[in-house]
Amino acid sequence: MAKKNNDFFVEKKPWSVVKDELLGCYFMPYVSKILHTYKPLVYVDCFAGKGKFDDGKPGSPLIALDVIDKCKESTRMESTQIEATFIDLYYADDLRNNLKNYPWVKIVSGKYEDNLANILQGKEHSNVFLYIDPYGIKALKCSVFDKLSKKNFNSIELLINMNSFGFIREACHVLGTSFNDREIFDDLVEFEPTKMDRTSESIEELNAIAGGDYWQEIINQYKNGIIDGYEAEARFSEQYCKRLGESYKYVLNMPLRIKKGQRPKYRLVHATNHPDGCLLMVDNICNRWEALQEIQSSGQLSFFEENYDNQIIDDTEIANKVIVHFSQYKVNTSLHESLAEFFVEYGPICSTGTVKKILKSLEASGQICITRNPCITKYGKAATYMSEDKNQKVYVRWIK
Ligand SMILES: C[S@@+](CC[C@H](N)C(=O)[O-])C[C@H]1O[C@@H](n2cnc3c(N)ncnc32)[C@H](O)[C@@H]1O
């Protein structure tokens, strides 16, 4: 039986600050944009916690509700249809208390896996956003995400905090080896540490979380000394995102570090079937990178521009990747779809604006054909826009 970590909410830890920063910053443009679909928004925080940490800092529920309030205040739309549900297995009473200024929200006491289907019943044609922050890995069953992708929602997005090192550690136990790094495990306190052993039940459980048995080969490579534990985590995360990619077209894999220069502590995974959601997340990550670096480096400045993965950004390398990626589009392809596919392949290595700028220079040098519909502006000039919406479409096609 897993042991509950009662200290989790005593004080908000740096990694919670980093992940909440990302949730809050993404959720703001997401809500503003999604309201314009004129379809209801259904937000579910599946592992909501207490709403607020004991030190007074807001938890994910208050962060999301603050965003919803701000969006409602600033929109010119006459009415907005937003529903928010907060599920927690142990802290529903704290949630009721800490969210009492929001009488319109729903609070569910129980397990997310037992309640989600009911909450989403009849929500077809809505825009659904699920925030999934368990820390432990046990409740993350891949089949739940697969099933959701097949429902008839107007859109669905998942933001998952994946404790990938927690997975690797348990996978090692199960396959008769071990992995430990105090720097990672000491301050990444799991809410409910998972303990697995060398039984076929544990193997099945990990298969269900991972959505397949691909993790076993990775752990065997680690066991045989072919790769180290950090490489195993990186490979597992990559494969996990590929697996989610069977149900969601655009999956972003974002390693999160608590301190600059450190190895990632866990992964934030964003999955959607809509290219615009993916592109919004990419720009969110890039725009907020400075703020995150502040948190991660305790204010120390870096002399080099670094990306979300603490890698030095090299303009030539980005330009080369753009050429490699876009040269595969031999027939007209939506700009937003091809861009989102670029970031799924390489991660959020730069802003969408950077790639668009490179595409425009490739257009100028005749390497790529960019077709805009409409192709003329209202002033009768040739259109040069590089974004799509319901009134304008952009297609890219590689020429040579
Ligand atoms: C990491 S904490 C969530 C923190 C929260 N997102 C925040 O930022 O304040 C995980 C929460 O999941 C709850 N929990 C654990 N297992 C659960 C399950 N199967 N379904 C729903 N909630 C669960 C725990 O009670 C705990 O409050």
Coordinates of C-alpha atoms in Angstrom, one line a residue, residues 28-340:
M28 CA -4.3 32.3 -20.0
P29 CA -3.8 32.4 -23.8
Y30 CA -5.5 29.0 -24.1
V31 CA -8.7 30.2 -22.4
S32 CA -8.8 33.4 -24.3
K33 CA -8.5 31.5 -27.6
I34 CA -10.8 28.7 -26.8
L35 CA -13.6 31.1 -25.7
H36 CA -13.7 32.2 -29.3
T37 CA -14.7 28.8 -30.5
Y38 CA -18.1 29.6 -28.8
K39 CA -18.2 26.1 -27.4
P40 CA -18.1 25.4 -23.7
L41 CA -14.8 24.9 -21.9
V42 CA -14.6 22.0 -19.5
Y43 CA -11.5 22.2 -17.2
V44 CA -10.7 19.3 -15.0
D45 CA -7.8 19.3 -12.5
C46 CA -7.6 15.6 -11.9
F47 CA -5.2 15.6 -9.0
A48 CA -6.1 19.0 -7.5
G49 CA -4.5 18.8 -4.1
K50 CA -5.7 21.3 -1.4
G51 CA -6.2 24.3 -3.6
K52 CA -3.6 26.2 -1.6
F53 CA -0.4 25.3 0.1
D54 CA -0.2 25.7 3.9
D55 CA 2.3 28.5 3.4
G56 CA -0.5 30.4 1.6
K57 CA 0.9 30.0 -1.9
P58 CA -1.8 29.1 -4.5
G59 CA -1.9 25.5 -5.8
S60 CA -3.0 24.6 -9.3
P61 CA -6.8 25.1 -8.6
L62 CA -6.4 28.7 -7.5
I63 CA -4.0 29.4 -10.3
A64 CA -6.4 28.1 -12.9
L65 CA -9.4 29.9 -11.3
D66 CA -7.5 33.2 -11.3
V67 CA -6.9 32.8 -15.0
I68 CA -10.5 32.0 -15.7
D69 CA -11.6 35.1 -13.7
K70 CA -9.2 37.4 -15.6
C71 CA -10.3 36.0 -19.0
K72 CA -14.0 36.4 -18.1
E73 CA -13.3 40.0 -17.0
S74 CA -11.4 40.9 -20.1
T75 CA -13.5 39.3 -22.8
R76 CA -16.0 41.3 -24.8
M77 CA -18.1 38.2 -25.3
E78 CA -21.6 38.4 -23.7
S79 CA -21.5 35.1 -22.0
T80 CA -18.9 32.4 -21.5
Q81 CA -19.5 28.8 -20.7
I82 CA -16.8 27.5 -18.4
E83 CA -17.1 24.6 -16.1
A84 CA -14.3 23.7 -13.7
T85 CA -14.0 20.5 -11.7
F86 CA -11.4 19.6 -9.1
I87 CA -10.9 16.0 -8.1
D88 CA -8.9 14.9 -5.1
L89 CA -8.8 11.6 -3.3
Y90 CA -7.9 12.9 0.1
Y91 CA -8.3 16.7 0.2
A92 CA -11.8 17.5 -1.1
D93 CA -12.7 19.2 2.3
D94 CA -9.6 21.5 2.0
L95 CA -10.6 22.2 -1.6
R96 CA -14.1 23.2 -0.5
N97 CA -12.7 25.5 2.0
N98 CA -9.9 27.0 -0.1
L99 CA -12.2 27.5 -3.1
K100 CA -15.2 28.9 -1.3
N101 CA -14.9 32.1 -3.3
Y102 CA -15.8 30.1 -6.4
P103 CA -19.2 28.6 -5.6
W104 CA -19.8 27.7 -9.2
V105 CA -17.0 25.1 -9.3
K106 CA -17.5 21.3 -8.8
I107 CA -15.4 19.5 -6.2
V108 CA -15.2 15.7 -6.4
S109 CA -13.9 13.6 -3.6
G110 CA -12.4 10.3 -4.9
K111 CA -10.1 8.9 -7.5
Y112 CA -9.8 10.6 -10.9
E113 CA -9.9 7.2 -12.7
D114 CA -13.3 6.5 -11.1
N115 CA -14.8 9.9 -11.7
L116 CA -13.5 11.3 -15.0
A117 CA -15.9 9.4 -17.3
N118 CA -18.9 10.7 -15.4
I119 CA -17.6 14.3 -15.3
L120 CA -17.1 14.2 -19.1
Q121 CA -20.4 12.5 -19.8
G122 CA -22.5 14.6 -22.2
K123 CA -19.6 17.0 -22.8
E124 CA -19.2 16.1 -26.5
H125 CA -18.6 19.2 -28.6
S126 CA -17.0 21.0 -25.6
N127 CA -13.3 21.9 -25.4
V128 CA -11.8 19.7 -22.7
F129 CA -8.6 20.6 -20.8
L130 CA -7.2 18.1 -18.3
Y131 CA -4.5 19.0 -15.9
I132 CA -2.9 15.8 -14.6
D133 CA -0.4 16.3 -11.7
P134 CA -0.2 13.1 -9.7
Y135 CA 3.6 13.1 -9.1
G136 CA 3.4 9.4 -8.5
I137 CA 3.0 7.2 -11.6
K138 CA 0.4 4.7 -10.4
A139 CA -2.7 6.5 -11.5
L140 CA -1.4 7.2 -15.0
K141 CA -2.9 4.6 -17.2
C142 CA -2.2 5.1 -20.8
S143 CA -5.5 3.5 -21.9
V144 CA -7.5 6.3 -20.1
F145 CA -5.8 8.8 -22.4
D146 CA -6.3 6.6 -25.4
K147 CA -10.1 6.4 -24.7
L148 CA -10.4 10.1 -24.2
S149 CA -8.9 10.9 -27.6
K150 CA -11.7 8.9 -29.3
K151 CA -14.5 10.9 -27.7
N152 CA -16.3 13.4 -29.8
F153 CA -15.0 16.6 -28.0
N154 CA -14.6 19.8 -30.0
S155 CA -11.0 19.6 -28.7
I156 CA -9.1 17.9 -25.9
E157 CA -5.8 18.8 -24.4
L158 CA -3.8 17.1 -21.7
L159 CA -1.1 18.6 -19.6
I160 CA 0.6 15.8 -17.7
N161 CA 3.3 16.0 -15.1
M162 CA 5.2 12.8 -15.7
N163 CA 7.5 11.6 -13.0
S164 CA 9.7 9.9 -15.5
F165 CA 12.6 9.2 -13.0
G166 CA 10.0 7.7 -10.7
F167 CA 9.0 5.3 -13.5
I168 CA 12.6 4.4 -14.2
R169 CA 13.3 3.7 -10.6
E170 CA 10.3 1.3 -10.3
A171 CA 11.1 -0.3 -13.7
C172 CA 14.6 -1.0 -12.3
H173 CA 13.2 -2.7 -9.2
V174 CA 10.9 -4.7 -11.3
L175 CA 13.6 -5.9 -13.7
G176 CA 16.1 -6.7 -10.9
T177 CA 18.4 -3.6 -10.9
S178 CA 18.4 -0.2 -9.3
F179 CA 18.9 3.4 -10.0
N180 CA 19.4 6.1 -7.5
D181 CA 20.6 9.7 -7.6
R182 CA 20.1 11.6 -4.5
E183 CA 20.1 14.9 -6.3
I184 CA 17.0 13.8 -8.2
F185 CA 15.1 11.7 -5.7
D186 CA 15.9 13.6 -2.5
D187 CA 14.1 16.8 -3.3
L188 CA 11.5 15.4 -5.7
V189 CA 9.2 14.3 -3.0
E190 CA 6.5 12.1 -4.5
F191 CA 3.0 12.5 -3.1
E192 CA 2.5 8.8 -2.9
P193 CA 5.8 7.0 -3.5
T194 CA 5.2 3.9 -5.6
K195 CA 7.0 0.7 -4.7
M196 CA 7.0 -2.1 -7.1
D197 CA 8.7 -5.5 -7.0
R198 CA 9.7 -8.4 -9.3
T199 CA 6.3 -9.8 -9.9
S200 CA 4.3 -10.2 -13.1
E201 CA 1.7 -7.9 -11.6
S202 CA 4.2 -5.1 -11.3
I203 CA 5.3 -5.7 -14.9
E204 CA 1.7 -5.5 -16.0
E205 CA 1.2 -2.3 -14.0
L206 CA 4.2 -0.6 -15.7
N207 CA 3.0 -1.8 -19.1
A208 CA -0.4 -0.2 -18.5
I209 CA 1.2 3.1 -17.4
A210 CA 3.7 3.2 -20.3
G211 CA 1.1 1.9 -22.8
G212 CA 3.3 -1.0 -23.9
D213 CA 6.4 -2.9 -23.0
Y214 CA 9.0 -0.8 -24.8
W215 CA 10.4 0.3 -21.4
Q216 CA 11.7 -3.2 -20.7
E217 CA 14.3 -3.0 -23.5
I218 CA 15.5 0.4 -22.2
I219 CA 15.9 -0.9 -18.6
N220 CA 17.7 -4.0 -19.9
Q221 CA 20.1 -1.7 -21.8
Y222 CA 20.7 0.2 -18.5
K223 CA 21.1 -3.1 -16.7
N224 CA 23.7 -4.3 -19.2
G225 CA 25.7 -1.0 -18.9
I226 CA 24.9 0.1 -22.5
I227 CA 23.3 3.3 -21.3
D228 CA 23.2 5.2 -18.0
G229 CA 20.1 6.0 -15.9
Y230 CA 19.8 9.5 -17.4
E231 CA 19.9 8.2 -20.9
A232 CA 17.3 5.6 -19.9
E233 CA 15.0 8.4 -18.6
A234 CA 15.4 10.4 -21.8
R235 CA 14.7 7.4 -24.0
F236 CA 11.7 6.3 -21.9
S237 CA 10.3 9.9 -22.1
E238 CA 10.8 10.0 -25.8
Q239 CA 9.1 6.6 -26.3
Y240 CA 6.3 7.5 -23.9
C241 CA 5.5 10.6 -26.0
K242 CA 5.6 8.6 -29.2
R243 CA 3.2 6.1 -27.6
L244 CA 0.8 9.0 -26.6
G245 CA 1.3 10.2 -30.2
E246 CA -0.7 7.1 -31.3
S247 CA -3.8 8.8 -29.9
Y248 CA -2.8 12.5 -29.9
K249 CA -1.2 14.0 -33.0
Y250 CA 0.8 16.7 -31.3
V251 CA 2.8 15.7 -28.2
L252 CA 5.4 17.9 -26.7
N253 CA 8.0 16.5 -24.3
M254 CA 9.4 19.2 -22.0
P255 CA 12.1 18.3 -19.5
L256 CA 11.8 20.5 -16.3
R257 CA 14.8 21.3 -14.2
I258 CA 14.6 22.8 -10.7
K259 CA 18.0 24.4 -11.0
K260 CA 19.8 25.6 -14.1
G261 CA 22.3 23.2 -15.4
Q262 CA 20.9 20.3 -13.5
R263 CA 19.5 17.2 -15.1
P264 CA 15.7 17.3 -15.6
K265 CA 13.7 16.3 -12.6
Y266 CA 10.6 15.3 -14.5
R267 CA 8.7 15.9 -17.7
L268 CA 5.8 18.0 -18.6
V269 CA 3.9 16.4 -21.4
H270 CA 1.4 18.3 -23.5
A271 CA -0.9 16.3 -25.8
T272 CA -3.5 17.6 -28.2
N273 CA -5.0 16.9 -31.6
H274 CA -5.1 20.5 -32.5
P275 CA -2.0 22.2 -34.1
D276 CA -2.9 25.6 -32.6
G277 CA -2.8 24.2 -29.1
C278 CA 0.7 22.8 -29.7
L279 CA 2.0 26.1 -31.1
L280 CA 0.5 28.1 -28.3
M281 CA 2.3 25.8 -25.8
V282 CA 5.6 26.2 -27.7
D283 CA 5.4 30.0 -27.5
N284 CA 4.4 29.8 -23.9
I285 CA 7.4 27.8 -23.1
C286 CA 9.7 30.1 -25.0
N287 CA 8.2 33.3 -23.7
R288 CA 8.2 32.2 -20.1
W289 CA 11.7 30.8 -20.4
E290 CA 13.2 33.9 -18.9
A291 CA 11.0 33.8 -15.9
L292 CA 11.7 30.1 -15.5
Q293 CA 15.4 30.6 -15.7
E294 CA 15.0 33.1 -12.9
I295 CA 13.4 30.5 -10.7
Q296 CA 15.8 27.8 -11.9
S297 CA 19.0 29.8 -11.5
S298 CA 18.0 31.9 -8.5
G299 CA 18.6 35.0 -10.5
Q300 CA 22.1 34.1 -11.8
L301 CA 22.4 35.4 -15.3
S302 CA 23.6 33.2 -18.1
F303 CA 26.0 34.6 -20.7
F304 CA 24.5 32.4 -23.4
E305 CA 21.0 32.2 -24.7
E306 CA 19.7 28.8 -23.7
N307 CA 16.6 27.0 -24.7
Y308 CA 14.0 25.1 -22.6
D309 CA 16.5 22.2 -22.4
N310 CA 19.3 24.3 -21.1
Q311 CA 21.1 23.9 -24.4
I312 CA 22.9 26.8 -26.0
I313 CA 20.8 28.0 -28.9
D314 CA 22.5 27.9 -32.2
D315 CA 20.7 29.8 -35.0
T316 CA 22.4 27.7 -37.8
E317 CA 21.3 24.5 -36.2
I318 CA 17.7 25.7 -36.0
A319 CA 17.9 26.8 -39.6
N320 CA 19.2 23.4 -40.6
K321 CA 16.5 21.6 -38.7
V322 CA 13.9 23.8 -40.5
I323 CA 15.3 22.8 -43.9
V324 CA 15.4 19.1 -43.0
H325 CA 11.9 19.2 -41.6
F326 CA 10.1 21.3 -44.2
S327 CA 11.8 19.7 -47.2
Q328 CA 9.5 16.7 -46.5
Y329 CA 6.4 18.6 -47.6
K330 CA 6.3 18.0 -51.3
V331 CA 2.6 18.9 -51.6
N332 CA 0.7 21.9 -50.1
T333 CA 0.5 21.4 -46.3
S334 CA -1.1 23.6 -43.7
L335 CA 1.5 25.9 -42.2
H336 CA 0.2 25.4 -38.6
E337 CA 0.2 21.6 -39.0
S338 CA 3.7 21.5 -40.5
L339 CA 5.0 23.9 -37.8
A340 CA 3.4 21.8 -35.0

